[in-house]
Amino acid sequence: GEVVNGDDFFLEDSHLEALDLSALPWPGEGIPAALANKRTDTNVPSAIDWGAFEAAVDEARSNAIERDQELLFVDSFMLLSGAGRDGVAGKVDRFILLEHASAPPELLLERKWGRARPGGASYKDRGVTEEEYKVYLDGYVLARFSALEQARFLPPGTRSITLPCERGLAQLVREARSFLGMDAAA
């Protein structure tokens, strides 16, 4: 199925909240060069153009119905925010949540540090050390994730499954496919 990604609907930088990473306890000489130009906060609900995101979901849903596609994926942890719940999340039939809280910290660090960013390289490949990324992950990224309090913001009656992100990709795919009612061998 088609994917609508919430990261495609960030407002222009001039409309985003300022972000100051300098207060984090960086090792060495301060903010790493690869993070020094991150001056706006894209990990808060106010960073999303919710009207455009909702319109894209509506259009993608219409296209999926027209093409007789069974699935449309909407990807954004921001769906768990109040703003997400009040708009886009209400158009989603089922949620698959990747839960990070129970993951061994070193595994979560390695996966997030080494994962390529949309349209770019991983922070690891961009020269951010593992120690620097741990500061960024703990002091900024996970702090924003925690602020959303996931379960509290799912729309009432939502069918959902929570999968621990430390599981291997093949197992996660099997469990997601089962939850979605898809033949695991397809």
Tab-separated table of C-alpha atoms in Angstrom:
chain	number	residue	atom	x	y	z
A	1	GLY	CA	0.000	0.000	0.000
A	2	GLU	CA	0.859	3.655	-0.220
A	3	VAL	CA	2.624	5.476	2.652
A	4	VAL	CA	1.796	8.980	3.865
A	5	ASN	CA	4.658	10.170	6.060
A	6	GLY	CA	4.063	12.912	8.606
A	7	ASP	CA	7.642	14.125	8.138
A	8	ASP	CA	6.577	15.384	4.703
A	9	PHE	CA	4.307	17.949	6.367
A	10	PHE	CA	6.652	19.966	8.534
A	11	LEU	CA	5.957	23.669	8.486
A	12	GLU	CA	8.610	25.990	7.083
A	13	ASP	CA	11.427	26.721	9.520
A	14	SER	CA	10.175	30.254	10.107
A	15	HIS	CA	6.982	28.789	11.666
A	16	LEU	CA	8.720	26.235	13.896
A	17	GLU	CA	9.634	26.525	17.549
A	18	ALA	CA	13.253	27.392	18.197
A	19	LEU	CA	15.478	24.587	19.431
A	20	ASP	CA	18.582	25.170	21.496
A	21	LEU	CA	20.668	22.040	21.905
A	22	SER	CA	23.505	23.889	23.650
A	23	ALA	CA	22.126	23.122	27.127
A	24	LEU	CA	22.631	19.379	26.616
A	25	PRO	CA	25.707	17.905	28.323
A	26	TRP	CA	27.814	17.456	25.170
A	27	PRO	CA	31.150	15.733	25.487
A	28	GLY	CA	34.099	17.744	24.229
A	29	GLU	CA	33.657	21.068	22.488
A	30	GLY	CA	29.871	21.380	22.423
A	31	ILE	CA	27.264	20.607	19.777
A	32	PRO	CA	28.610	18.278	17.056
A	33	ALA	CA	28.921	19.905	13.624
A	34	ALA	CA	26.301	17.553	12.118
A	35	LEU	CA	23.742	18.808	14.668
A	36	ALA	CA	24.843	22.443	14.910
A	37	ASN	CA	22.400	23.637	12.245
A	38	LYS	CA	19.373	21.973	13.894
A	39	ARG	CA	17.806	25.130	15.260
A	40	THR	CA	14.104	24.292	14.943
A	41	ASP	CA	12.090	21.656	16.794
A	42	THR	CA	10.438	19.148	14.484
A	43	ASN	CA	9.601	16.690	17.274
A	44	VAL	CA	6.578	18.560	18.600
A	45	PRO	CA	2.992	18.514	17.264
A	46	SER	CA	3.111	22.220	16.381
A	47	ALA	CA	5.758	21.414	13.729
A	48	ILE	CA	3.205	19.661	11.499
A	49	ASP	CA	0.857	21.283	8.991
A	50	TRP	CA	-2.076	19.187	10.173
A	51	GLY	CA	-4.467	20.443	7.490
A	52	ALA	CA	-2.096	19.424	4.687
A	53	PHE	CA	-1.318	16.097	6.395
A	54	GLU	CA	-5.029	15.316	6.771
A	55	ALA	CA	-5.733	16.309	3.151
A	56	ALA	CA	-2.926	14.007	1.960
A	57	VAL	CA	-4.367	11.118	3.968
A	58	ASP	CA	-7.823	11.782	2.504
A	59	GLU	CA	-6.409	11.851	-1.031
A	60	ALA	CA	-4.333	8.715	-0.474
A	61	ARG	CA	-7.362	6.921	0.996
A	62	SER	CA	-9.461	7.862	-2.060
A	63	ASN	CA	-6.670	6.636	-4.358
A	64	ALA	CA	-6.360	3.377	-2.418
A	65	ILE	CA	-10.109	2.749	-2.699
A	66	GLU	CA	-10.052	3.568	-6.411
A	67	ARG	CA	-7.140	1.128	-6.954
A	68	ASP	CA	-8.742	-1.518	-4.725
A	69	GLN	CA	-5.756	-1.430	-2.356
A	70	GLU	CA	-6.422	-2.850	1.066
A	71	LEU	CA	-3.814	-0.870	2.955
A	72	LEU	CA	-2.742	2.709	3.380
A	73	PHE	CA	0.068	3.361	5.832
A	74	VAL	CA	0.273	6.613	7.768
A	75	ASP	CA	3.657	7.028	9.461
A	76	SER	CA	4.154	9.568	12.224
A	77	PHE	CA	4.639	9.297	15.965
A	78	MET	CA	2.857	12.661	16.058
A	79	LEU	CA	-0.441	10.824	15.495
A	80	LEU	CA	-0.249	10.092	19.213
A	81	SER	CA	-0.388	13.775	20.109
A	82	GLY	CA	-3.595	15.612	20.892
A	83	ALA	CA	-3.421	17.389	17.530
A	84	GLY	CA	-2.876	14.081	15.741
A	85	ARG	CA	-5.683	12.361	17.589
A	86	ASP	CA	-8.115	15.147	16.744
A	87	GLY	CA	-7.458	14.938	12.990
A	88	VAL	CA	-5.408	12.396	11.101
A	89	ALA	CA	-5.487	9.621	13.732
A	90	GLY	CA	-9.276	9.539	13.541
A	91	LYS	CA	-8.952	8.392	9.929
A	92	VAL	CA	-6.753	5.417	10.859
A	93	ASP	CA	-8.398	2.033	11.398
A	94	ARG	CA	-5.530	0.293	13.169
A	95	PHE	CA	-2.338	1.405	14.870
A	96	ILE	CA	0.959	-0.418	15.016
A	97	LEU	CA	3.076	1.206	17.690
A	98	LEU	CA	6.783	0.520	17.963
A	99	GLU	CA	7.543	0.791	21.651
A	100	HIS	CA	11.036	1.827	22.673
A	101	ALA	CA	10.833	2.078	26.467
A	102	SER	CA	11.618	-1.604	27.101
A	103	ALA	CA	14.434	-1.779	24.551
A	104	PRO	CA	17.928	-2.181	25.930
A	105	PRO	CA	19.352	1.362	25.778
A	106	GLU	CA	22.456	0.260	23.856
A	107	LEU	CA	20.296	-1.425	21.165
A	108	LEU	CA	18.062	1.616	20.758
A	109	LEU	CA	21.122	3.856	20.596
A	110	GLU	CA	22.786	1.696	17.927
A	111	ARG	CA	19.642	1.476	15.769
A	112	LYS	CA	18.787	5.159	15.879
A	113	TRP	CA	22.395	6.350	15.525
A	114	GLY	CA	23.035	4.100	12.523
A	115	ARG	CA	19.683	4.581	10.736
A	116	ALA	CA	19.721	6.749	7.626
A	117	ARG	CA	17.582	9.883	7.845
A	118	PRO	CA	14.929	10.501	5.170
A	119	GLY	CA	16.834	11.890	2.201
A	120	GLY	CA	20.205	11.633	3.907
A	121	ALA	CA	22.838	9.712	5.799
A	122	SER	CA	22.732	8.435	9.366
A	123	TYR	CA	24.150	10.559	12.142
A	124	LYS	CA	26.890	7.941	12.473
A	125	ASP	CA	27.836	8.414	8.811
A	126	ARG	CA	27.677	12.193	9.255
A	127	GLY	CA	30.414	12.058	11.892
A	128	VAL	CA	28.412	12.220	15.117
A	129	THR	CA	30.114	9.958	17.662
A	130	GLU	CA	28.132	7.359	19.576
A	131	GLU	CA	28.690	9.322	22.801
A	132	GLU	CA	27.404	12.538	21.173
A	133	TYR	CA	24.369	10.779	19.716
A	134	LYS	CA	23.525	9.323	23.135
A	135	VAL	CA	23.356	12.877	24.516
A	136	TYR	CA	21.082	13.919	21.617
A	137	LEU	CA	18.907	10.789	21.898
A	138	ASP	CA	18.425	10.971	25.664
A	139	GLY	CA	18.245	14.741	26.038
A	140	TYR	CA	16.110	15.604	23.035
A	141	VAL	CA	14.614	12.746	20.975
A	142	LEU	CA	13.417	10.432	23.753
A	143	ALA	CA	12.322	13.389	25.854
A	144	ARG	CA	9.977	14.422	23.017
A	145	PHE	CA	8.706	10.850	22.534
A	146	SER	CA	7.931	10.543	26.247
A	147	ALA	CA	6.049	13.841	26.245
A	148	LEU	CA	3.374	12.359	23.992
A	149	GLU	CA	2.301	9.647	26.464
A	150	GLN	CA	1.281	7.253	23.705
A	151	ALA	CA	-1.630	5.221	25.056
A	152	ARG	CA	-3.439	8.254	26.421
A	153	PHE	CA	-3.872	9.800	22.986
A	154	LEU	CA	-5.132	6.907	20.863
A	155	PRO	CA	-8.694	7.578	19.733
A	156	PRO	CA	-11.300	5.647	21.777
A	157	GLY	CA	-12.030	2.184	20.409
A	158	THR	CA	-8.845	2.101	18.340
A	159	ARG	CA	-7.530	-1.319	17.402
A	160	SER	CA	-3.823	-1.321	18.092
A	161	ILE	CA	-0.833	-3.516	18.700
A	162	THR	CA	2.332	-2.493	20.458
A	163	LEU	CA	5.508	-4.173	19.258
A	164	PRO	CA	8.815	-3.878	21.106
A	165	CYS	CA	11.298	-2.249	18.758
A	166	GLU	CA	14.111	-4.507	19.974
A	167	ARG	CA	12.634	-7.434	18.064
A	168	GLY	CA	14.209	-8.291	14.755
A	169	LEU	CA	12.737	-6.828	11.574
A	170	ALA	CA	11.485	-10.195	10.288
A	171	GLN	CA	9.598	-10.846	13.528
A	172	LEU	CA	8.137	-7.329	13.571
A	173	VAL	CA	6.918	-7.762	9.986
A	174	ARG	CA	5.328	-11.148	10.803
A	175	GLU	CA	3.501	-9.721	13.819
A	176	ALA	CA	2.356	-6.618	11.935
A	177	ARG	CA	1.116	-8.693	8.994
A	178	SER	CA	-0.797	-10.969	11.364
A	179	PHE	CA	-2.376	-7.976	13.101
A	180	LEU	CA	-3.394	-6.549	9.719
A	181	GLY	CA	-4.940	-9.876	8.673
A	182	MET	CA	-2.437	-10.422	5.883
A	183	ASP	CA	-1.118	-13.800	4.803
A	184	ALA	CA	2.303	-13.998	6.473
A	185	ALA	CA	3.779	-15.714	3.393
A	186	ALA	CA	2.629	-13.055	0.904
